[in-house]
Short mmCIF file of C-alpha atoms in Angstrom, two decimals:
data_model
loop_
_atom_site.label_atom_id
_atom_site.label_comp_id
_atom_site.label_asym_id
_atom_site.label_seq_id
_atom_site.Cartn_x
_atom_site.Cartn_y
_atom_site.Cartn_z
CA UNK A 75 138.69 160.27 54.72
CA UNK A 76 141.19 157.27 54.64
CA UNK A 77 140.54 154.29 56.81
CA UNK A 78 143.41 153.13 58.87
CA UNK A 79 144.60 149.71 57.92
CA UNK A 80 146.19 147.01 60.12
CA UNK A 81 148.28 144.20 58.77
CA UNK A 82 147.46 140.76 60.24
CA UNK A 83 149.97 137.98 59.58
CA UNK A 84 149.66 134.10 59.89
CA UNK A 85 152.32 134.17 62.71
CA UNK A 86 152.33 134.09 66.34
CA UNK A 87 151.36 137.61 67.38
CA UNK A 88 154.01 139.71 69.08
CA UNK A 89 153.81 143.08 70.72
CA UNK A 90 152.41 144.48 73.85
CA UNK A 91 149.71 146.33 71.98
CA UNK A 92 148.09 143.02 71.10
CA UNK A 93 148.11 141.79 74.65
CA UNK A 94 145.46 142.54 77.35
CA UNK A 95 146.37 142.27 81.03
CA UNK A 96 143.32 141.39 83.34
CA UNK A 97 143.72 141.40 87.07
CA UNK A 98 141.52 141.60 90.23
CA UNK A 99 140.17 138.10 89.35
CA UNK A 100 138.67 136.50 92.49
CA UNK A 101 139.66 133.02 93.59
CA UNK A 102 136.13 131.82 93.82
CA UNK A 103 136.39 129.57 90.77
CA UNK A 104 139.01 127.27 89.19
CA UNK A 105 141.72 128.41 86.69
CA UNK A 106 139.99 126.45 84.00
CA UNK A 107 136.64 128.06 84.57
CA UNK A 108 138.37 131.58 84.58
CA UNK A 109 140.23 130.63 81.30
CA UNK A 110 136.94 129.39 79.60
CA UNK A 111 134.93 132.58 80.73
CA UNK A 112 137.85 134.88 79.52
CA UNK A 113 138.20 133.17 76.22
CA UNK A 114 134.28 133.36 75.66
CA UNK A 115 134.15 137.07 76.47
CA UNK A 116 137.16 138.28 74.75
CA UNK A 117 136.74 136.29 71.63
CA UNK A 118 133.65 138.43 70.91
CA UNK A 119 136.01 141.26 69.95
CA UNK A 120 138.13 139.27 67.61
CA UNK A 121 140.31 136.16 66.97
CA UNK A 122 142.37 135.23 70.19
CA UNK A 123 145.78 133.50 70.04
CA UNK A 124 145.87 132.49 73.74
CA UNK A 125 144.45 133.08 77.12
CA UNK A 126 146.88 132.46 80.05
CA UNK A 127 145.67 132.42 83.73
CA UNK A 128 148.26 132.83 86.54
CA UNK A 129 148.06 132.76 90.31
CA UNK A 130 148.78 135.97 92.07
CA UNK A 131 152.08 136.12 93.83
CA UNK A 132 152.19 134.75 97.54
CA UNK A 133 152.67 138.22 99.10
CA UNK A 134 149.49 139.58 97.66
CA UNK A 135 145.75 138.44 98.32
CA UNK A 136 144.66 135.15 96.91
CA UNK A 137 143.23 135.55 93.26
CA UNK A 138 144.36 135.51 89.63
CA UNK A 139 145.54 137.58 86.75
CA UNK A 140 145.42 136.83 83.10
CA UNK A 141 147.04 137.60 79.82
CA UNK A 142 144.81 137.49 76.57
CA UNK A 143 146.64 137.69 73.37
CA UNK A 144 144.88 138.98 70.19
CA UNK A 145 145.98 138.83 66.59
CA UNK A 146 144.80 142.35 66.11
CA UNK A 147 145.92 145.35 68.17
CA UNK A 148 142.54 147.17 67.09
CA UNK A 149 140.55 144.24 68.60
CA UNK A 150 142.78 144.27 71.83
CA UNK A 151 142.19 148.03 72.25
CA UNK A 152 138.50 147.55 71.74
CA UNK A 153 138.27 144.87 74.37
CA UNK A 154 140.13 146.75 76.86
CA UNK A 155 137.96 149.89 76.41
CA UNK A 156 134.86 147.90 76.83
CA UNK A 157 135.65 145.38 79.53
CA UNK A 158 137.70 147.56 81.89
CA UNK A 159 135.94 147.95 85.33
CA UNK A 160 133.21 145.71 84.26
CA UNK A 161 131.51 142.76 86.17
CA UNK A 162 132.11 140.25 83.44
CA UNK A 163 131.74 136.93 85.24
CA UNK A 164 132.13 137.81 88.89
CA UNK A 165 130.60 140.07 91.47
CA UNK A 166 133.60 142.53 91.72
CA UNK A 167 134.78 144.45 88.56
CA UNK A 168 137.68 143.47 86.74
CA UNK A 169 140.63 145.65 85.75
CA UNK A 170 141.67 145.68 82.18
CA UNK A 171 144.63 147.29 80.61
CA UNK A 172 146.89 146.85 77.55
CA UNK A 173 150.32 145.58 78.40
CA UNK A 174 153.08 148.11 78.29
CA UNK A 175 156.18 145.87 78.91
CA UNK A 176 158.85 146.27 76.20
CA UNK A 177 161.24 143.67 75.42
CA UNK A 178 164.86 144.49 75.07
CA UNK A 179 165.24 142.29 71.92
CA UNK A 180 162.56 141.87 69.29
CA UNK A 181 162.55 138.16 68.20
CA UNK A 182 161.31 137.04 64.75
CA UNK A 183 157.73 135.89 65.03
CA UNK A 184 157.29 132.17 65.13
CA UNK A 185 155.22 130.33 62.68
CA UNK A 186 151.59 129.82 63.48
CA UNK A 187 150.36 126.19 63.51
CA UNK A 188 147.96 124.94 60.93
CA UNK A 189 144.87 124.74 63.25
CA UNK A 190 145.12 128.53 64.09
CA UNK A 191 145.96 129.50 60.54
CA UNK A 192 142.67 128.00 59.56
CA UNK A 193 140.75 129.67 62.36
CA UNK A 194 142.29 133.02 61.33
CA UNK A 195 141.54 132.55 57.65
CA UNK A 196 137.93 131.45 58.59
CA UNK A 197 137.44 134.66 60.65
CA UNK A 198 138.69 137.22 58.10
CA UNK A 199 137.94 135.42 54.78
CA UNK A 200 134.99 133.37 55.68
CA UNK A 201 134.56 129.59 55.58
CA UNK A 202 134.11 129.61 51.82
CA UNK A 203 136.80 132.36 51.13
CA UNK A 204 139.66 129.84 50.91
CA UNK A 205 140.40 126.29 49.97
CA UNK A 206 143.44 123.80 50.26
CA UNK A 207 144.64 120.95 48.34
CA UNK A 208 147.62 118.55 48.44
CA UNK A 209 149.78 118.73 45.36
CA UNK A 210 152.21 116.16 46.44
CA UNK A 211 152.75 113.85 49.25
CA UNK A 212 155.93 111.72 48.93
CA UNK A 213 157.83 109.12 50.89
CA UNK A 214 161.48 110.09 51.04
CA UNK A 215 162.56 107.68 53.70
CA UNK A 216 166.20 106.58 53.26
CA UNK A 217 167.20 109.03 50.55
CA UNK A 218 169.73 110.59 52.77
CA UNK A 219 171.44 107.41 53.76
CA UNK A 220 175.12 107.31 52.66
CA UNK A 221 176.92 104.02 51.66
CA UNK A 222 180.30 102.95 52.85
CA UNK A 223 183.08 101.43 50.75
CA UNK A 224 181.23 97.92 50.87
CA UNK A 225 178.01 99.49 49.57
CA UNK A 226 176.22 99.21 52.90
CA UNK A 227 174.32 101.95 54.37
CA UNK A 228 176.03 103.93 57.14
CA UNK A 229 173.08 104.90 58.81
CA UNK A 230 172.37 103.09 62.06
CA UNK A 231 168.87 104.48 62.80
CA UNK A 232 165.81 104.24 60.60
CA UNK A 233 162.97 106.65 60.06
CA UNK A 234 159.78 107.40 58.25
CA UNK A 235 160.03 110.60 56.27
CA UNK A 236 157.56 112.46 53.96
CA UNK A 237 157.62 115.58 51.95
CA UNK A 238 154.36 117.45 51.47
CA UNK A 239 153.41 120.27 48.91
CA UNK A 240 150.13 122.16 49.71
CA UNK A 241 148.41 124.84 47.94
CA UNK A 242 146.07 127.52 49.57
CA UNK A 243 143.65 129.23 47.09
CA UNK A 244 141.93 132.47 47.62
CA UNK A 245 139.67 132.69 44.55
CA UNK A 246 137.90 135.93 45.40
CA UNK A 247 141.34 137.56 45.60
CA UNK A 248 142.99 135.76 42.74
CA UNK A 249 145.63 134.56 44.91
CA UNK A 250 147.26 131.00 45.58
CA UNK A 251 150.10 130.21 47.90
CA UNK A 252 152.20 127.07 48.08
CA UNK A 253 153.65 125.60 51.24
CA UNK A 254 156.35 122.78 51.43
CA UNK A 255 157.42 120.78 54.52
CA UNK A 256 159.15 117.55 55.53
CA UNK A 257 158.21 115.50 58.45
CA UNK A 258 160.22 112.67 60.10
CA UNK A 259 159.80 110.10 62.94
CA UNK A 260 162.52 107.77 63.97
CA UNK A 261 161.71 104.04 64.23
CA UNK A 262 162.83 102.16 67.30
CA UNK A 263 162.14 98.77 65.67
CA UNK A 264 161.93 98.74 62.01
CA UNK A 265 160.72 95.14 61.93
CA UNK A 266 157.71 96.16 64.13
CA UNK A 267 154.75 96.67 61.70
CA UNK A 268 152.48 98.31 64.18
CA UNK A 269 155.13 100.98 65.12
CA UNK A 270 155.72 101.47 61.28
CA UNK A 271 151.90 102.05 60.68
CA UNK A 272 151.47 104.31 63.72
CA UNK A 273 154.39 106.49 62.91
CA UNK A 274 153.58 106.70 59.32
CA UNK A 275 150.19 107.99 60.15
CA UNK A 276 151.64 110.68 62.50
CA UNK A 277 154.38 111.70 59.92
CA UNK A 278 151.79 112.12 57.19
CA UNK A 279 149.54 114.27 59.21
CA UNK A 280 152.41 116.45 60.48
CA UNK A 281 153.78 116.88 57.01
CA UNK A 282 150.37 118.16 55.87
CA UNK A 283 149.97 120.41 58.97
CA UNK A 284 153.54 121.93 58.37
CA UNK A 285 152.90 122.47 54.74
CA UNK A 286 149.54 124.17 55.45
CA UNK A 287 151.25 126.46 57.98
CA UNK A 288 154.06 127.23 55.48
CA UNK A 289 151.64 128.20 52.66
CA UNK A 290 149.76 130.68 55.15
CA UNK A 291 153.02 132.29 56.23
CA UNK A 292 153.16 134.04 52.74
CA UNK A 293 149.67 135.53 52.95
CA UNK A 294 149.17 139.01 54.55
CA UNK A 295 145.74 140.25 55.57
CA UNK A 296 145.19 144.14 55.32
CA UNK A 297 142.12 144.93 57.66
CA UNK A 298 140.41 148.25 57.26
CA UNK A 299 138.38 149.88 60.09
CA UNK A 300 135.11 149.09 58.22
CA UNK A 301 136.02 145.27 58.47
CA UNK A 302 136.94 145.03 54.68
CA UNK A 303 139.95 142.84 54.09
CA UNK A 304 142.63 142.95 51.30
CA UNK A 305 145.02 140.25 50.80
CA UNK A 306 148.59 140.53 49.71
CA UNK A 307 151.26 137.80 48.77
CA UNK A 308 154.69 138.03 50.31
CA UNK A 309 156.90 134.84 49.87
CA UNK A 310 159.09 134.30 52.91
CA UNK A 311 161.67 132.94 50.60
CA UNK A 312 161.76 131.36 47.13
CA UNK A 313 160.79 127.62 47.69
CA UNK A 314 161.22 124.93 45.38
CA UNK A 315 157.44 124.33 45.12
CA UNK A 316 156.58 128.02 44.45
CA UNK A 317 157.98 128.38 41.04
CA UNK A 318 157.22 124.82 39.72
CA UNK A 319 153.94 123.53 38.02
CA UNK A 320 152.39 120.38 39.22
CA UNK A 321 154.06 118.56 36.28
CA UNK A 322 157.39 119.99 37.08
CA UNK A 323 157.09 118.87 40.58
CA UNK A 324 156.12 115.30 39.45
CA UNK A 325 159.18 115.12 37.06
CA UNK A 326 161.58 116.54 39.70
CA UNK A 327 160.42 113.92 42.26
CA UNK A 328 160.62 111.23 39.66
CA UNK A 329 164.25 112.15 38.67
CA UNK A 330 165.21 111.93 42.39
CA UNK A 331 163.71 108.39 42.53
CA UNK A 332 160.82 109.30 44.71
CA UNK A 333 157.78 107.18 44.47
CA UNK A 334 155.00 109.74 43.02
CA UNK A 335 151.65 109.31 44.82
CA UNK A 336 149.18 111.82 42.98
CA UNK A 337 146.32 113.06 45.02
CA UNK A 338 142.80 113.25 43.66
CA UNK A 339 142.49 116.88 42.83
CA UNK A 340 138.92 116.77 41.85
CA UNK A 341 137.93 116.75 45.58
CA UNK A 342 137.61 119.89 47.56
CA UNK A 343 139.42 118.61 50.61
CA UNK A 344 142.42 116.38 51.05
CA UNK A 345 142.38 113.00 53.09
CA UNK A 346 143.64 114.82 56.12
CA UNK A 347 141.46 117.83 56.34
CA UNK A 348 140.32 116.58 59.80
CA UNK A 349 143.50 116.75 61.84
CA UNK A 350 144.43 117.61 65.21
CA UNK A 351 147.67 119.28 66.21
CA UNK A 352 149.94 117.92 68.80
CA UNK A 353 149.91 120.25 71.73
CA UNK A 354 153.84 120.20 72.11
CA UNK A 355 154.13 121.53 68.46
CA UNK A 356 151.60 124.26 68.97
CA UNK A 357 154.00 127.21 68.58
CA UNK A 358 156.60 125.51 66.47
CA UNK A 359 154.40 125.18 63.30
#
């Protein structure tokens, strides 16, 4: 008997079959408490992408409804079947169903941010089932400035810009994936050393985050009903960092007059392993 397989990607989940609709939520507690309770309960069935709590329309009785989005449609179905008509965190039973609303246009799934990528990898591959390292982290500020006839830069604004190349390694599956990203932040006052330091730190973290996210986009998880996970590699597009060795990358960057800053590859984690994601960028990376 063949086991049904489900494909799970490191992207923002789309599709009504992955979204659970919860209603008949009483207004006896705050939205924050409801969100916390729902996250705690439904995360027992699988990895969650989001929990959104909303007030009922003014024409109905006071209360709330919620949308719980899973990465796996199988997890969403199991949660719906188990939780429907149950008193999960209130005296009255909740009503739980899978969303059936269909969009007219199916948009391409957005990239998943680095924090959620790592949460997803930890769940399906285990904390020791994958690792990451920084291959290159380069300052490329000012390289796109063009000069006028007098040899002066035409650009009036100044920015801090870094390029980062990260490698995700899945040793048990014999697979590695590279991600490449560029982050930039404009400087309001290029002569202010504090602004320069703070924005450089921000750009460094963001470049690493984006590169980690880019590397995970090329990894596909195939999850069987028995919980076993197979991994496939599917590059989104041929990136410059994919086909080049570390030495080739270093040579290429030197040719382009970039300052090469080699990282200590003997360490298991790069300097920015403990990073937090900016909320406004949550779905964009």
